[in-house]
Amino acid sequence: MDLENVSSILIIGMAGNLAKITAKEIHGKNPNIKIIGVDSRKVPRSLSKLNVKFHQINYTRSHFERLFREHKFDVVLFLGRYAHVGLNILSMLTDSLDTKISGIKNIFDLCVKFKVKRIVVLSSFHVYGALPGNPLFLLEDTPLKADFKYPDIRDVVEMDKMARLWVDKHKAVETVILRPCSIVGPHIQNAITKYLTTPYAPIPMDFNPNFQFLHETDMADIILKAIDKLPPDTYNVAPDEYVTIRDAMKIVGNPTLPVPLFLIEPMAKILKKTLFKIPEYFISYLKFPCIIDNSNLHKALGDLNFRYNIKETLKYLK
Amino acid sequence: MIDLLDNLLSSKIDEEKLEKIYSHLTGLYTNGKDPWGLDIDTAKATISKLYPFYSEYFKVRLFGKDKALDRPYMVVSNHTGQVPIDAMLIGMAFALEIAPPRILRAMIDRFVTSLPFLGEWFAQTGAVLGDRQNCSKLMERGNSILVFPEGVQGVAKSTNEFYKLQKFTNGFYRLALSSGFDILPVAVIGCEECFPFVYHLKSLAKTLGLPAIPLSTNYFPLPSPVDIHIGDPISINKDLSPDATDKEINKEVLKVKSKIRSLITRGRKDQREFWAKKER
């Protein structure tokens, strides 16, 4: 559907920086679109400049339904990805699963009920898992195995699986599922960006997998294309380029601390108290490559024309 | 023995030739790298370091180098020795002695990719996790593939089974059908003698989740002279689809196996004595 014909958009996960960048891009393309942002987290600053009306609510609450009733959304962007915070894995997982699984079911039901035309779900390449038996260029129909070993990533895998099941059941609502590679950028606060930008971050000296990186602005651009250009389907989102994790660190330009992989986890536990927390699942991505195939996206969009190449993406991080 | 050590220490690769080979290979891959972890610079440094072993220790002789034309192949070989050094020697032969030079992409077990340092080194020198999707993507990009259809059975053989071909799996033939690549049969003679077999710890391997644990008297290879024989390329049966039945595919696989067997028989006749000196 053309952005010109969209009158209102709901962005779920508005507290995230990717959501803010996306809102800015939408506003830039069509300032007449009414953007409603929701998140269970605190009210983010500077949303008024983006013409976003923000509500801090729990996705499962009934007043969430009121928003659908009042605003008659044409498009729903589900950008509320998982966040690795907190020390108690079990409670974090329970909370996260409750938010994502119950939440997404509720959202999908509301989309059908209030005749939303299109839903865009932001998943992640993490759902495939970094496993020793992974071939390169994982296709969209590759089994999602990330949660086999790491329960802390189960929320996003379940969310993705649920979205795909839902797509098959409710074809009237056009649904696009995006599985991007590592999104990095000066505003994104995810694990990989924090890892790349931390001086003396421990990097494995015995493994050096390739990574695909996408700039936050290019990802926001793909989300916009998911509204008006991509046919309903699941898409891996990645550039054609790749770089090893050691080379990526070199491009960013921070000093690193090469250590055997088995030491990274204990070191990360020490680092989390002073700098940041490396999620448990993340270590496996430093061992085995998880390169996704972007041919479905190429097929739909032709040339991807990303604004930043992989070197620029990493260079501007610091 | 002293002669061998002396030759080993004094042997050096022709740097000019190596440079020429690798400038050609670098041109085939963007920045000399590929998504599977290949790194032409590391591959070059590795070959340069291992060359004395190739040339003086194993005294490798390559027969039939003119059979490999300037096109990608599915290279199919017998698998020998308790530690698969045959893959390394075939790879070096195709990089150093065949025109135009090429990096053969050997398929390796996931156990190897999980090994610290070694997994990365194997990837940098061109080895790839043995997977049908990997193989077909590499072939799409015009890479020649090296496969050992005997799998682990080929390297964990007892002494009385040396040079006896084990059961061939048929996946390689289906891949050759999808890509349209000809099959280049190869026989390696001499690697079985590098590792005298003692016992195969099958149950321990199963318990540890390893592909095989063959016990040998030594794990550094003995200096057995190695011959690599390349046979005539075998055209794939174009009447078959990659989804043909096992029965149809196995018929073609047997033809490949029989070709390799005859290369082995011929090679064994010409095999050198264990302590043979290098022909100069």
CSV table of C-alpha atoms in Angstrom, one decimal, chain B:
chain,number,residue,atom,x,y,z
B,1,MET,CA,66.5,-39.9,7.4
B,2,ILE,CA,69.1,-37.2,7.6
B,3,ASP,CA,68.7,-36.6,3.9
B,4,LEU,CA,65.0,-36.2,4.4
B,5,LEU,CA,65.4,-33.7,7.2
B,6,ASP,CA,68.0,-31.9,5.2
B,7,ASN,CA,65.8,-31.7,2.1
B,8,LEU,CA,62.8,-30.7,4.3
B,9,LEU,CA,64.7,-27.8,5.8
B,10,SER,CA,66.3,-26.6,2.5
B,11,SER,CA,63.2,-27.0,0.3
B,12,LYS,CA,61.6,-23.7,-0.5
B,13,ILE,CA,58.7,-22.9,-2.8
B,14,ASP,CA,59.4,-20.8,-5.9
B,15,GLU,CA,58.1,-17.5,-4.5
B,16,GLU,CA,57.7,-15.9,-7.9
B,17,LYS,CA,55.5,-18.9,-9.0
B,18,LEU,CA,53.5,-18.7,-5.8
B,19,GLU,CA,53.0,-15.0,-6.2
B,20,LYS,CA,51.7,-15.5,-9.7
B,21,ILE,CA,49.3,-18.3,-8.6
B,22,TYR,CA,47.9,-16.2,-5.7
B,23,SER,CA,47.5,-13.0,-7.7
B,24,HIS,CA,45.3,-15.1,-10.0
B,25,LEU,CA,43.4,-16.6,-7.1
B,26,THR,CA,43.0,-13.2,-5.4
B,27,GLY,CA,41.3,-11.9,-8.5
B,28,LEU,CA,38.7,-14.7,-8.2
B,29,TYR,CA,37.5,-13.6,-4.8
B,30,THR,CA,36.5,-10.1,-3.7
B,31,ASN,CA,39.4,-8.8,-1.6
B,32,GLY,CA,40.8,-12.3,-1.6
B,33,LYS,CA,38.0,-13.4,0.8
B,34,ASP,CA,34.6,-15.1,0.7
B,35,PRO,CA,31.7,-15.5,3.0
B,36,TRP,CA,32.7,-19.0,4.0
B,37,GLY,CA,35.9,-17.6,5.6
B,38,LEU,CA,38.4,-18.2,2.8
B,39,ASP,CA,41.3,-15.9,3.1
B,40,ILE,CA,43.7,-16.0,0.2
B,41,ASP,CA,46.6,-14.5,2.2
B,42,THR,CA,46.3,-17.1,4.9
B,43,ALA,CA,46.0,-19.9,2.2
B,44,LYS,CA,49.1,-18.6,0.5
B,45,ALA,CA,51.1,-18.4,3.8
B,46,THR,CA,49.9,-21.9,4.7
B,47,ILE,CA,50.9,-23.4,1.3
B,48,SER,CA,54.3,-21.7,1.5
B,49,LYS,CA,54.9,-23.2,5.0
B,50,LEU,CA,53.6,-26.7,4.0
B,51,TYR,CA,55.3,-26.9,0.7
B,52,PRO,CA,58.4,-28.7,2.0
B,53,PHE,CA,56.1,-31.4,3.3
B,54,TYR,CA,54.3,-31.6,0.0
B,55,SER,CA,57.5,-31.6,-2.0
B,56,GLU,CA,60.1,-33.4,0.2
B,57,TYR,CA,58.3,-35.2,3.0
B,58,PHE,CA,55.5,-36.8,1.0
B,59,LYS,CA,57.3,-36.4,-2.3
B,60,VAL,CA,54.0,-35.9,-4.0
B,61,ARG,CA,53.7,-36.8,-7.7
B,62,LEU,CA,50.7,-35.7,-9.6
B,63,PHE,CA,49.5,-37.7,-12.6
B,64,GLY,CA,46.9,-36.6,-15.1
B,65,LYS,CA,47.2,-32.8,-14.4
B,66,ASP,CA,46.2,-32.1,-18.0
B,67,LYS,CA,42.8,-33.8,-17.4
B,68,ALA,CA,41.6,-30.9,-15.4
B,69,LEU,CA,40.5,-28.2,-17.8
B,70,ASP,CA,39.7,-24.5,-17.1
B,71,ARG,CA,36.3,-25.1,-15.6
B,72,PRO,CA,34.9,-26.0,-12.2
B,73,TYR,CA,34.6,-29.6,-11.2
B,74,MET,CA,33.2,-31.9,-8.6
B,75,VAL,CA,36.4,-33.6,-7.6
B,76,VAL,CA,35.7,-37.0,-6.1
B,77,SER,CA,38.4,-38.9,-4.3
B,78,ASN,CA,39.1,-42.0,-2.2
B,79,HIS,CA,39.6,-41.2,1.5
B,80,THR,CA,42.7,-42.6,3.1
B,81,GLY,CA,44.8,-42.4,6.3
B,82,GLN,CA,43.6,-42.2,9.8
B,83,VAL,CA,44.1,-38.4,9.7
B,84,PRO,CA,42.8,-37.0,6.4
B,85,ILE,CA,45.9,-35.3,5.1
B,86,ASP,CA,44.8,-36.5,1.6
B,87,ALA,CA,42.5,-33.4,1.4
B,88,MET,CA,45.4,-31.1,2.1
B,89,LEU,CA,47.7,-32.7,-0.5
B,90,ILE,CA,45.0,-32.8,-3.2
B,91,GLY,CA,44.2,-29.1,-2.4
B,92,MET,CA,47.9,-28.1,-2.7
B,93,ALA,CA,48.2,-30.0,-6.0
B,94,PHE,CA,45.3,-28.2,-7.5
B,95,ALA,CA,46.6,-24.8,-6.3
B,96,LEU,CA,50.2,-25.4,-7.3
B,97,GLU,CA,50.4,-27.8,-10.2
B,98,ILE,CA,47.2,-27.3,-12.3
B,99,ALA,CA,46.6,-24.6,-14.7
B,100,PRO,CA,44.7,-22.4,-14.0
B,101,PRO,CA,45.2,-22.8,-10.3
B,102,ARG,CA,42.2,-23.2,-8.1
B,103,ILE,CA,41.2,-23.5,-4.5
B,104,LEU,CA,39.4,-26.7,-4.0
B,105,ARG,CA,36.6,-26.4,-1.5
B,106,ALA,CA,36.9,-29.5,0.7
B,107,MET,CA,33.8,-30.5,2.7
B,108,ILE,CA,34.6,-30.9,6.4
B,109,ASP,CA,32.6,-32.2,9.4
B,110,ARG,CA,30.9,-29.8,11.8
B,111,PHE,CA,33.1,-31.3,14.5
B,112,VAL,CA,36.1,-29.6,12.8
B,113,THR,CA,34.4,-26.3,12.5
B,114,SER,CA,33.9,-26.3,16.2
B,115,LEU,CA,37.6,-26.7,17.0
B,116,PRO,CA,39.3,-23.6,18.4
B,117,PHE,CA,41.9,-22.1,16.0
B,118,LEU,CA,41.7,-25.1,13.6
B,119,GLY,CA,38.2,-24.4,12.5
B,120,GLU,CA,39.1,-20.9,11.5
B,121,TRP,CA,42.3,-22.1,9.8
B,122,PHE,CA,40.5,-24.7,7.8
B,123,ALA,CA,38.0,-22.1,6.7
B,124,GLN,CA,40.7,-19.6,5.7
B,125,THR,CA,42.4,-22.2,3.6
B,126,GLY,CA,39.2,-23.1,1.7
B,127,ALA,CA,37.5,-25.9,3.7
B,128,VAL,CA,33.7,-25.6,4.2
B,129,LEU,CA,31.2,-27.3,6.4
B,130,GLY,CA,29.9,-30.3,4.5
B,131,ASP,CA,26.4,-29.3,3.7
B,132,ARG,CA,24.3,-29.6,0.6
B,133,GLN,CA,23.3,-25.9,0.7
B,134,ASN,CA,26.9,-24.7,1.1
B,135,CYS,CA,28.0,-26.9,-1.7
B,136,SER,CA,25.4,-25.7,-4.1
B,137,LYS,CA,26.0,-22.0,-3.3
B,138,LEU,CA,29.8,-22.5,-3.8
B,139,MET,CA,29.1,-24.2,-7.1
B,140,GLU,CA,26.8,-21.4,-8.2
B,141,ARG,CA,29.9,-19.1,-7.6
B,142,GLY,CA,32.0,-21.4,-9.8
B,143,ASN,CA,34.1,-23.0,-7.1
B,144,SER,CA,35.4,-26.6,-7.6
B,145,ILE,CA,34.4,-28.9,-4.8
B,146,LEU,CA,36.4,-31.7,-3.2
B,147,VAL,CA,34.3,-34.5,-1.8
B,148,PHE,CA,35.1,-37.9,-0.2
B,149,PRO,CA,31.9,-39.9,-0.7
B,150,GLU,CA,33.2,-42.6,1.7
B,151,GLY,CA,33.0,-40.1,4.5
B,152,VAL,CA,34.4,-41.2,7.9
B,153,GLN,CA,34.4,-44.8,6.8
B,154,GLY,CA,37.2,-44.0,4.5
B,155,VAL,CA,39.6,-42.8,7.1
B,156,ALA,CA,38.9,-45.2,9.9
B,157,LYS,CA,39.8,-48.4,8.0
B,158,SER,CA,41.7,-51.3,9.4
B,159,THR,CA,45.0,-52.4,7.7
B,160,ASN,CA,43.4,-55.2,5.7
B,161,GLU,CA,40.9,-52.7,4.2
B,162,PHE,CA,43.6,-50.2,3.0
B,163,TYR,CA,42.8,-49.0,-0.5
B,164,LYS,CA,39.4,-50.8,-0.4
B,165,LEU,CA,36.7,-48.3,-1.3
B,166,GLN,CA,34.0,-48.1,1.3
B,167,LYS,CA,30.3,-47.4,0.5
B,168,PHE,CA,29.8,-44.2,-1.5
B,169,THR,CA,27.1,-41.8,-0.4
B,170,ASN,CA,25.2,-40.4,-3.4
B,171,GLY,CA,24.6,-36.8,-2.4
B,172,PHE,CA,27.6,-35.6,-4.4
B,173,TYR,CA,26.1,-36.9,-7.7
B,174,ARG,CA,22.8,-35.1,-7.0
B,175,LEU,CA,24.7,-31.9,-6.5
B,176,ALA,CA,26.7,-32.4,-9.7
B,177,LEU,CA,23.4,-32.9,-11.5
B,178,SER,CA,22.0,-29.6,-10.1
B,179,SER,CA,25.1,-27.7,-11.0
B,180,GLY,CA,25.9,-29.4,-14.3
B,181,PHE,CA,29.6,-29.8,-13.2
B,182,ASP,CA,31.6,-32.8,-14.6
B,183,ILE,CA,33.0,-35.2,-12.0
B,184,LEU,CA,36.8,-35.4,-11.8
B,185,PRO,CA,37.8,-38.7,-10.3
B,186,VAL,CA,40.9,-38.7,-8.2
B,187,ALA,CA,42.9,-41.5,-6.4
B,188,VAL,CA,45.4,-40.9,-3.7
B,189,ILE,CA,48.0,-43.6,-3.1
B,190,GLY,CA,50.4,-43.5,-0.2
B,191,CYS,CA,48.4,-41.8,2.6
B,192,GLU,CA,47.2,-45.2,4.1
B,193,GLU,CA,50.9,-45.9,5.0
B,194,CYS,CA,51.3,-42.6,6.8
B,195,PHE,CA,49.3,-43.8,9.8
B,196,PRO,CA,49.6,-47.6,10.7
B,197,PHE,CA,46.2,-48.6,12.0
B,198,VAL,CA,45.9,-50.1,15.5
B,199,TYR,CA,42.2,-50.0,16.5
B,200,HIS,CA,39.1,-48.0,15.9
B,201,LEU,CA,37.5,-46.7,19.2
B,202,LYS,CA,34.0,-46.7,17.7
B,203,SER,CA,32.0,-46.6,21.0
B,204,LEU,CA,34.2,-43.9,22.5
B,205,ALA,CA,33.7,-41.8,19.4
B,206,LYS,CA,30.0,-42.3,19.6
B,207,THR,CA,30.0,-41.4,23.3
B,208,LEU,CA,32.0,-38.2,22.7
B,209,GLY,CA,30.0,-37.3,19.6
B,210,LEU,CA,33.1,-37.5,17.4
B,211,PRO,CA,33.0,-38.8,13.8
B,212,ALA,CA,35.7,-41.4,14.5
B,213,ILE,CA,38.7,-42.1,16.8
B,214,PRO,CA,41.0,-44.4,14.9
B,215,LEU,CA,44.1,-45.4,17.0
B,216,SER,CA,47.3,-45.3,15.2
B,217,THR,CA,50.9,-45.8,16.2
B,218,ASN,CA,51.5,-42.2,15.4
B,219,TYR,CA,49.6,-39.0,14.7
B,220,PHE,CA,52.3,-37.2,12.9
B,221,PRO,CA,52.3,-38.8,9.5
B,222,LEU,CA,55.1,-41.1,8.5
B,223,PRO,CA,57.0,-40.0,5.4
B,224,SER,CA,55.2,-42.2,2.9
B,225,PRO,CA,55.6,-41.1,-0.7
B,226,VAL,CA,52.2,-40.0,-2.1
B,227,ASP,CA,50.9,-40.2,-5.6
B,228,ILE,CA,47.7,-38.3,-6.8
B,229,HIS,CA,46.1,-39.7,-9.9
B,230,ILE,CA,43.5,-37.7,-11.8
B,231,GLY,CA,41.3,-39.6,-14.1
B,232,ASP,CA,39.3,-38.5,-17.2
B,233,PRO,CA,36.4,-36.2,-16.3
B,234,ILE,CA,33.1,-38.1,-16.1
B,235,SER,CA,30.2,-36.2,-17.7
B,236,ILE,CA,27.0,-36.3,-15.6
B,237,ASN,CA,24.0,-38.2,-17.0
B,238,LYS,CA,22.0,-35.2,-18.3
B,239,ASP,CA,18.9,-37.4,-18.6
B,240,LEU,CA,18.7,-37.6,-14.8
B,241,SER,CA,17.2,-35.0,-12.6
B,242,PRO,CA,18.7,-34.2,-9.2
B,243,ASP,CA,15.6,-35.6,-7.7
B,244,ALA,CA,15.9,-39.0,-9.5
B,245,THR,CA,15.4,-42.1,-7.4
B,246,ASP,CA,18.3,-43.5,-5.3
B,247,LYS,CA,18.3,-46.5,-7.6
B,248,GLU,CA,19.0,-44.3,-10.7
B,249,ILE,CA,21.5,-42.2,-8.9
B,250,ASN,CA,23.4,-45.1,-7.4
B,251,LYS,CA,23.9,-46.6,-10.8
B,252,GLU,CA,25.8,-43.5,-11.8
B,253,VAL,CA,27.7,-43.3,-8.5
B,254,LEU,CA,28.9,-46.9,-9.1
B,255,LYS,CA,30.4,-45.8,-12.4
B,256,VAL,CA,32.3,-43.0,-10.6
B,257,LYS,CA,33.4,-45.5,-7.8
B,258,SER,CA,34.5,-48.0,-10.4
B,259,LYS,CA,36.6,-45.3,-12.2
B,260,ILE,CA,38.3,-44.4,-8.9
B,261,ARG,CA,38.9,-48.1,-8.2
B,262,SER,CA,40.7,-48.5,-11.5
B,263,LEU,CA,42.8,-45.4,-10.8
B,264,ILE,CA,43.7,-47.0,-7.4
B,265,THR,CA,44.7,-50.3,-9.0
B,266,ARG,CA,46.8,-48.5,-11.6
B,267,GLY,CA,48.3,-46.3,-8.9
B,268,ARG,CA,49.2,-49.2,-6.6
B,269,LYS,CA,51.2,-50.8,-9.4
B,270,ASP,CA,53.3,-47.7,-9.7
B,271,GLN,CA,53.5,-47.0,-6.0
B,272,ARG,CA,57.0,-46.2,-4.7
B,273,GLU,CA,58.7,-48.0,-1.9
B,274,PHE,CA,58.2,-46.4,1.6
B,275,TRP,CA,61.8,-45.1,1.7
B,276,ALA,CA,61.9,-44.1,-2.0
B,277,LYS,CA,63.9,-41.0,-2.7
B,278,LYS,CA,62.3,-38.1,-4.5
B,279,GLU,CA,62.7,-38.2,-8.3
B,280,ARG,CA,64.5,-35.2,-9.4
